[in-house]
PDB file of N, CA and C in Angstrom:
ATOM      1  N   MET A 701      52.192  90.677 132.899  1.00 52.00           N
ATOM      2  CA  MET A 701      51.988  91.069 134.277  1.00 52.00           C
ATOM      3  C   MET A 701      51.001  92.234 134.315  1.00 52.00           C
ATOM      4  N   VAL A 702      50.104  92.199 135.266  1.00 59.00           N
ATOM      5  CA  VAL A 702      49.107  93.253 135.427  1.00 59.00           C
ATOM      6  C   VAL A 702      49.764  94.455 136.089  1.00 59.00           C
ATOM      7  N   PRO A 703      49.585  95.648 135.516  1.00 64.00           N
ATOM      8  CA  PRO A 703      50.182  96.828 136.143  1.00 64.00           C
ATOM      9  C   PRO A 703      49.492  97.143 137.463  1.00 64.00           C
ATOM     10  N   PRO A 704      50.221  97.737 138.407  1.00 64.00           N
ATOM     11  CA  PRO A 704      49.622  98.068 139.705  1.00 64.00           C
ATOM     12  C   PRO A 704      48.568  99.161 139.561  1.00 64.00           C
ATOM     13  N   LEU A 705      47.598  99.134 140.442  1.00 68.00           N
ATOM     14  CA  LEU A 705      46.553 100.160 140.447  1.00 68.00           C
ATOM     15  C   LEU A 705      47.033 101.390 141.206  1.00 68.00           C
ATOM     16  N   PRO A 706      46.618 102.574 140.758  1.00 74.00           N
ATOM     17  CA  PRO A 706      46.915 103.772 141.545  1.00 74.00           C
ATOM     18  C   PRO A 706      46.114 103.763 142.843  1.00 74.00           C
ATOM     19  N   ALA A 707      46.538 104.556 143.807  1.00 77.00           N
ATOM     20  CA  ALA A 707      45.906 104.575 145.133  1.00 77.00           C
ATOM     21  C   ALA A 707      44.404 104.824 145.050  1.00 77.00           C
ATOM     22  N   ALA A 708      43.962 105.728 144.184  1.00 81.00           N
ATOM     23  CA  ALA A 708      42.529 106.028 144.070  1.00 81.00           C
ATOM     24  C   ALA A 708      41.742 104.805 143.615  1.00 81.00           C
ATOM     25  N   LYS A 709      42.299 104.018 142.734  1.00 85.00           N
ATOM     26  CA  LYS A 709      41.620 102.809 142.256  1.00 85.00           C
ATOM     27  C   LYS A 709      41.576 101.748 143.347  1.00 85.00           C
ATOM     28  N   ILE A 710      42.620 101.673 144.158  1.00 84.00           N
ATOM     29  CA  ILE A 710      42.626 100.718 145.266  1.00 84.00           C
ATOM     30  C   ILE A 710      41.472 101.045 146.208  1.00 84.00           C
ATOM     31  N   GLU A 711      41.255 102.325 146.476  1.00 86.00           N
ATOM     32  CA  GLU A 711      40.132 102.746 147.317  1.00 86.00           C
ATOM     33  C   GLU A 711      38.805 102.324 146.693  1.00 86.00           C
ATOM     34  N   GLU A 712      38.677 102.479 145.371  1.00 90.00           N
ATOM     35  CA  GLU A 712      37.452 102.065 144.681  1.00 90.00           C
ATOM     36  C   GLU A 712      37.205 100.570 144.842  1.00 90.00           C
ATOM     37  N   VAL A 713      38.256  99.790 144.662  1.00 88.00           N
ATOM     38  CA  VAL A 713      38.128  98.337 144.789  1.00 88.00           C
ATOM     39  C   VAL A 713      37.732  97.969 146.217  1.00 88.00           C
ATOM     40  N   LEU A 714      38.367  98.589 147.197  1.00 89.00           N
ATOM     41  CA  LEU A 714      38.025  98.301 148.591  1.00 89.00           C
ATOM     42  C   LEU A 714      36.583  98.695 148.906  1.00 89.00           C
ATOM     43  N   ASP A 715      36.100  99.783 148.301  1.00 91.00           N
ATOM     44  CA  ASP A 715      34.696 100.171 148.485  1.00 91.00           C
ATOM     45  C   ASP A 715      33.757  99.067 148.011  1.00 91.00           C
ATOM     46  N   ILE A 716      34.146  98.382 146.957  1.00 93.00           N
ATOM     47  CA  ILE A 716      33.303  97.332 146.382  1.00 93.00           C
ATOM     48  C   ILE A 716      33.394  96.038 147.177  1.00 93.00           C
ATOM     49  N   VAL A 717      34.595  95.652 147.581  1.00 91.00           N
ATOM     50  CA  VAL A 717      34.762  94.316 148.173  1.00 91.00           C
ATOM     51  C   VAL A 717      34.589  94.259 149.690  1.00 91.00           C
ATOM     52  N   THR A 718      34.872  95.335 150.406  1.00 91.00           N
ATOM     53  CA  THR A 718      34.805  95.238 151.870  1.00 91.00           C
ATOM     54  C   THR A 718      33.410  94.962 152.429  1.00 91.00           C
ATOM     55  N   PRO A 719      32.324  95.383 151.787  1.00 92.00           N
ATOM     56  CA  PRO A 719      31.018  94.995 152.331  1.00 92.00           C
ATOM     57  C   PRO A 719      30.779  93.479 152.317  1.00 92.00           C
ATOM     58  N   HIS A 720      31.585  92.750 151.570  1.00 93.00           N
ATOM     59  CA  HIS A 720      31.415  91.304 151.442  1.00 93.00           C
ATOM     60  C   HIS A 720      32.449  90.523 152.256  1.00 93.00           C
ATOM     61  N   VAL A 721      33.071  91.173 153.227  1.00 92.00           N
ATOM     62  CA  VAL A 721      34.142  90.559 154.016  1.00 92.00           C
ATOM     63  C   VAL A 721      33.690  89.273 154.701  1.00 92.00           C
ATOM     64  N   GLY A 722      32.434  89.159 155.025  1.00 93.00           N
ATOM     65  CA  GLY A 722      31.928  87.957 155.680  1.00 93.00           C
ATOM     66  C   GLY A 722      31.970  86.720 154.806  1.00 93.00           C
ATOM     67  N   HIS A 723      32.162  86.901 153.501  1.00 95.00           N
ATOM     68  CA  HIS A 723      32.214  85.781 152.560  1.00 95.00           C
ATOM     69  C   HIS A 723      33.640  85.437 152.121  1.00 95.00           C
ATOM     70  N   TRP A 724      34.607  86.242 152.524  1.00 93.00           N
ATOM     71  CA  TRP A 724      35.983  86.033 152.076  1.00 93.00           C
ATOM     72  C   TRP A 724      36.552  84.748 152.657  1.00 93.00           C
ATOM     73  N   ARG A 725      37.210  83.974 151.811  1.00 96.00           N
ATOM     74  CA  ARG A 725      38.007  82.827 152.267  1.00 96.00           C
ATOM     75  C   ARG A 725      39.492  83.182 152.191  1.00 96.00           C
ATOM     76  N   ALA A 726      39.822  83.992 151.197  1.00 94.00           N
ATOM     77  CA  ALA A 726      41.203  84.454 151.030  1.00 94.00           C
ATOM     78  C   ALA A 726      41.156  85.881 150.503  1.00 94.00           C
ATOM     79  N   PHE A 727      42.124  86.662 150.921  1.00 91.00           N
ATOM     80  CA  PHE A 727      42.227  88.032 150.426  1.00 91.00           C
ATOM     81  C   PHE A 727      43.700  88.340 150.233  1.00 91.00           C
ATOM     82  N   HIS A 728      44.042  88.760 149.023  1.00 88.00           N
ATOM     83  CA  HIS A 728      45.427  89.064 148.670  1.00 88.00           C
ATOM     84  C   HIS A 728      45.486  90.508 148.183  1.00 88.00           C
ATOM     85  N   ILE A 729      46.461  91.227 148.661  1.00 86.00           N
ATOM     86  CA  ILE A 729      46.727  92.581 148.178  1.00 86.00           C
ATOM     87  C   ILE A 729      48.158  92.594 147.666  1.00 86.00           C
ATOM     88  N   ASN A 730      48.322  93.002 146.418  1.00 84.00           N
ATOM     89  CA  ASN A 730      49.643  93.117 145.816  1.00 84.00           C
ATOM     90  C   ASN A 730      49.764  94.534 145.273  1.00 84.00           C
ATOM     91  N   VAL A 731      50.610  95.325 145.900  1.00 83.00           N
ATOM     92  CA  VAL A 731      50.775  96.721 145.510  1.00 83.00           C
ATOM     93  C   VAL A 731      52.221  96.978 145.102  1.00 83.00           C
ATOM     94  N   ALA A 732      52.420  98.114 144.461  1.00 81.00           N
ATOM     95  CA  ALA A 732      53.748  98.448 143.967  1.00 81.00           C
ATOM     96  C   ALA A 732      54.585  99.201 144.994  1.00 81.00           C
ATOM     97  N   ASP A 733      53.975  99.616 146.089  1.00 84.00           N
ATOM     98  CA  ASP A 733      54.696 100.422 147.063  1.00 84.00           C
ATOM     99  C   ASP A 733      54.153 100.134 148.462  1.00 84.00           C
ATOM    100  N   TYR A 734      55.042 100.022 149.423  1.00 85.00           N
ATOM    101  CA  TYR A 734      54.633  99.730 150.802  1.00 85.00           C
ATOM    102  C   TYR A 734      53.649 100.766 151.344  1.00 85.00           C
ATOM    103  N   SER A 735      53.753 101.992 150.891  1.00 87.00           N
ATOM    104  CA  SER A 735      52.880 103.049 151.413  1.00 87.00           C
ATOM    105  C   SER A 735      51.409 102.788 151.109  1.00 87.00           C
ATOM    106  N   LEU A 736      51.105 101.934 150.150  1.00 86.00           N
ATOM    107  CA  LEU A 736      49.712 101.636 149.806  1.00 86.00           C
ATOM    108  C   LEU A 736      49.115 100.539 150.680  1.00 86.00           C
ATOM    109  N   ILE A 737      49.945  99.807 151.399  1.00 87.00           N
ATOM    110  CA  ILE A 737      49.424  98.749 152.261  1.00 87.00           C
ATOM    111  C   ILE A 737      48.727  99.348 153.487  1.00 87.00           C
ATOM    112  N   HIS A 738      49.300 100.379 154.066  1.00 87.00           N
ATOM    113  CA  HIS A 738      48.721 100.959 155.282  1.00 87.00           C
ATOM    114  C   HIS A 738      47.281 101.430 155.078  1.00 87.00           C
ATOM    115  N   PRO A 739      46.983 102.223 154.041  1.00 85.00           N
ATOM    116  CA  PRO A 739      45.581 102.631 153.856  1.00 85.00           C
ATOM    117  C   PRO A 739      44.637 101.440 153.673  1.00 85.00           C
ATOM    118  N   ALA A 740      45.106 100.401 153.020  1.00 86.00           N
ATOM    119  CA  ALA A 740      44.272  99.208 152.843  1.00 86.00           C
ATOM    120  C   ALA A 740      44.000  98.550 154.192  1.00 86.00           C
ATOM    121  N   LEU A 741      45.008  98.466 155.042  1.00 89.00           N
ATOM    122  CA  LEU A 741      44.820  97.878 156.370  1.00 89.00           C
ATOM    123  C   LEU A 741      43.896  98.726 157.238  1.00 89.00           C
ATOM    124  N   VAL A 742      44.021 100.034 157.133  1.00 89.00           N
ATOM    125  CA  VAL A 742      43.138 100.916 157.893  1.00 89.00           C
ATOM    126  C   VAL A 742      41.694 100.687 157.463  1.00 89.00           C
ATOM    127  N   ARG A 743      41.464 100.615 156.160  1.00 87.00           N
ATOM    128  CA  ARG A 743      40.107 100.363 155.660  1.00 87.00           C
ATOM    129  C   ARG A 743      39.594  99.021 156.145  1.00 87.00           C
ATOM    130  N   MET A 744      40.434  98.008 156.107  1.00 87.00           N
ATOM    131  CA  MET A 744      40.009  96.670 156.518  1.00 87.00           C
ATOM    132  C   MET A 744      39.766  96.604 158.023  1.00 87.00           C
ATOM    133  N   SER A 745      40.409  97.468 158.796  1.00 90.00           N
ATOM    134  CA  SER A 745      40.204  97.451 160.247  1.00 90.00           C
ATOM    135  C   SER A 745      38.795  97.893 160.630  1.00 90.00           C
ATOM    136  N   HIS A 746      38.109  98.560 159.725  1.00 90.00           N
ATOM    137  CA  HIS A 746      36.741  99.004 159.973  1.00 90.00           C
ATOM    138  C   HIS A 746      35.708  97.980 159.517  1.00 90.00           C
ATOM    139  N   CYS A 747      36.156  96.875 158.961  1.00 87.00           N
ATOM    140  CA  CYS A 747      35.243  95.831 158.493  1.00 87.00           C
ATOM    141  C   CYS A 747      34.693  95.050 159.679  1.00 87.00           C
ATOM    142  N   THR A 748      33.554  94.445 159.449  1.00 81.00           N
ATOM    143  CA  THR A 748      33.022  93.525 160.446  1.00 81.00           C
ATOM    144  C   THR A 748      33.877  92.263 160.425  1.00 81.00           C
ATOM    145  N   SER A 749      33.546  91.308 161.234  1.00 88.00           N
ATOM    146  CA  SER A 749      34.362  90.098 161.306  1.00 88.00           C
ATOM    147  C   SER A 749      34.370  89.353 159.972  1.00 88.00           C
ATOM    148  N   ALA A 750      35.407  88.572 159.786  1.00 90.00           N
ATOM    149  CA  ALA A 750      35.568  87.760 158.576  1.00 90.00           C
ATOM    150  C   ALA A 750      35.674  86.300 159.008  1.00 90.00           C
ATOM    151  N   PRO A 751      34.549  85.675 159.370  1.00 93.00           N
ATOM    152  CA  PRO A 751      34.591  84.336 159.951  1.00 93.00           C
ATOM    153  C   PRO A 751      35.112  83.253 159.021  1.00 93.00           C
ATOM    154  N   MET A 752      35.048  83.486 157.708  1.00 95.00           N
ATOM    155  CA  MET A 752      35.488  82.460 156.764  1.00 95.00           C
ATOM    156  C   MET A 752      36.914  82.694 156.273  1.00 95.00           C
ATOM    157  N   LEU A 753      37.514  83.818 156.649  1.00 94.00           N
ATOM    158  CA  LEU A 753      38.842  84.173 156.153  1.00 94.00           C
ATOM    159  C   LEU A 753      39.898  83.225 156.698  1.00 94.00           C
ATOM    160  N   GLU A 754      40.598  82.571 155.786  1.00 96.00           N
ATOM    161  CA  GLU A 754      41.671  81.645 156.150  1.00 96.00           C
ATOM    162  C   GLU A 754      43.036  82.159 155.725  1.00 96.00           C
ATOM    163  N   VAL A 755      43.075  82.987 154.666  1.00 95.00           N
ATOM    164  CA  VAL A 755      44.343  83.455 154.114  1.00 95.00           C
ATOM    165  C   VAL A 755      44.265  84.962 153.892  1.00 95.00           C
ATOM    166  N   LEU A 756      45.231  85.675 154.445  1.00 91.00           N
ATOM    167  CA  LEU A 756      45.387  87.105 154.200  1.00 91.00           C
ATOM    168  C   LEU A 756      46.838  87.316 153.809  1.00 91.00           C
ATOM    169  N   LYS A 757      47.062  87.749 152.577  1.00 90.00           N
ATOM    170  CA  LYS A 757      48.429  87.964 152.095  1.00 90.00           C
ATOM    171  C   LYS A 757      48.574  89.401 151.629  1.00 90.00           C
ATOM    172  N   LEU A 758      49.631  90.033 152.098  1.00 87.00           N
ATOM    173  CA  LEU A 758      49.943  91.408 151.732  1.00 87.00           C
ATOM    174  C   LEU A 758      51.319  91.430 151.092  1.00 87.00           C
ATOM    175  N   TYR A 759      51.393  91.943 149.888  1.00 85.00           N
ATOM    176  CA  TYR A 759      52.656  92.010 149.161  1.00 85.00           C
ATOM    177  C   TYR A 759      52.917  93.444 148.731  1.00 85.00           C
ATOM    178  N   ALA A 760      54.157  93.849 148.780  1.00 84.00           N
ATOM    179  CA  ALA A 760      54.585  95.118 148.203  1.00 84.00           C
ATOM    180  C   ALA A 760      55.777  94.801 147.320  1.00 84.00           C
ATOM    181  N   ASP A 761      55.550  94.800 146.038  1.00 79.00           N
ATOM    182  CA  ASP A 761      56.587  94.460 145.067  1.00 79.00           C
ATOM    183  C   ASP A 761      57.039  95.740 144.388  1.00 79.00           C
ATOM    184  N   GLU A 762      58.084  96.327 144.915  1.00 72.00           N
ATOM    185  CA  GLU A 762      58.532  97.613 144.398  1.00 72.00           C
ATOM    186  C   GLU A 762      59.095  97.518 142.988  1.00 72.00           C
ATOM    187  N   ASP A 763      59.305  96.316 142.480  1.00 69.00           N
ATOM    188  CA  ASP A 763      59.709  96.162 141.086  1.00 69.00           C
ATOM    189  C   ASP A 763      58.561  96.507 140.143  1.00 69.00           C
ATOM    190  N   LEU A 764      57.338  96.561 140.653  1.00 59.00           N
ATOM    191  CA  LEU A 764      56.171  96.894 139.840  1.00 59.00           C
ATOM    192  C   LEU A 764      55.958  98.392 139.706  1.00 59.00           C
ATOM    193  N   ARG A 765      56.710  99.171 140.451  1.00 59.00           N
ATOM    194  CA  ARG A 765      56.528 100.626 140.415  1.00 59.00           C
ATOM    195  C   ARG A 765      56.777 101.154 139.022  1.00 59.00           C
ATOM    196  N   GLU A 766      55.967 102.136 138.622  1.00 57.00           N
ATOM    197  CA  GLU A 766      56.107 102.729 137.297  1.00 57.00           C
ATOM    198  C   GLU A 766      57.439 103.432 137.123  1.00 57.00           C
ATOM    199  N   ASP A 767      57.974 103.982 138.210  1.00 55.00           N
ATOM    200  CA  ASP A 767      59.220 104.732 138.106  1.00 55.00           C
ATOM    201  C   ASP A 767      60.456 103.859 138.298  1.00 55.00           C
ATOM    202  N   SER A 768      60.256 102.548 138.484  1.00 50.00           N
ATOM    203  CA  SER A 768      61.422 101.680 138.657  1.00 50.00           C
ATOM    204  C   SER A 768      62.084 101.450 137.307  1.00 50.00           C
ATOM    205  N   VAL A 769      63.369 101.411 137.328  1.00 47.00           N
ATOM    206  CA  VAL A 769      64.144 101.222 136.108  1.00 47.00           C
ATOM    207  C   VAL A 769      64.728  99.821 136.135  1.00 47.00           C
ATOM    208  N   PRO A 770      64.467  99.029 135.093  1.00 49.00           N
ATOM    209  CA  PRO A 770      65.033  97.679 135.092  1.00 49.00           C
ATOM    210  C   PRO A 770      66.553  97.735 135.006  1.00 49.00           C
ATOM    211  N   SER A 771      67.191  96.819 135.684  1.00 48.00           N
ATOM    212  CA  SER A 771      68.652  96.769 135.609  1.00 48.00           C
ATOM    213  C   SER A 771      69.049  95.685 134.621  1.00 48.00           C
ATOM    214  N   TYR A 772      70.081  95.954 133.881  1.00 47.00           N
ATOM    215  CA  TYR A 772      70.569  95.013 132.881  1.00 47.00           C
ATOM    216  C   TYR A 772      72.025  94.700 133.168  1.00 47.00           C
ATOM    217  N   ALA A 773      72.371  93.459 132.997  1.00 49.00           N
ATOM    218  CA  ALA A 773      73.766  93.058 133.190  1.00 49.00           C
ATOM    219  C   ALA A 773      74.586  93.533 131.994  1.00 49.00           C
ATOM    220  N   ALA A 774      75.744  94.052 132.296  1.00 50.00           N
ATOM    221  CA  ALA A 774      76.637  94.476 131.215  1.00 50.00           C
ATOM    222  C   ALA A 774      77.178  93.247 130.515  1.00 50.00           C
ATOM    223  N   GLY A 775      77.281  93.344 129.231  1.00 46.00           N
ATOM    224  CA  GLY A 775      77.754  92.146 128.551  1.00 46.00           C
ATOM    225  C   GLY A 775      78.440  92.379 127.284  1.00 46.00           C
TER     226      GLY A 775
END
């Protein structure tokens, strides 16, 4: 599994990909914490139209957080 990116790296990625929003057919964001989705949405709200965009998926999988502790069944 790919580790989640820190917030600063997410900003870097958005700097690279958002100028190409007019070419997007699908865009997926998978972050480790819900708090990282809002800044991504704010950045995307400043984009021009995305006429080809058919799929936009936003995920926050808190199991990916670095500080999450896996649970184990007692046995």
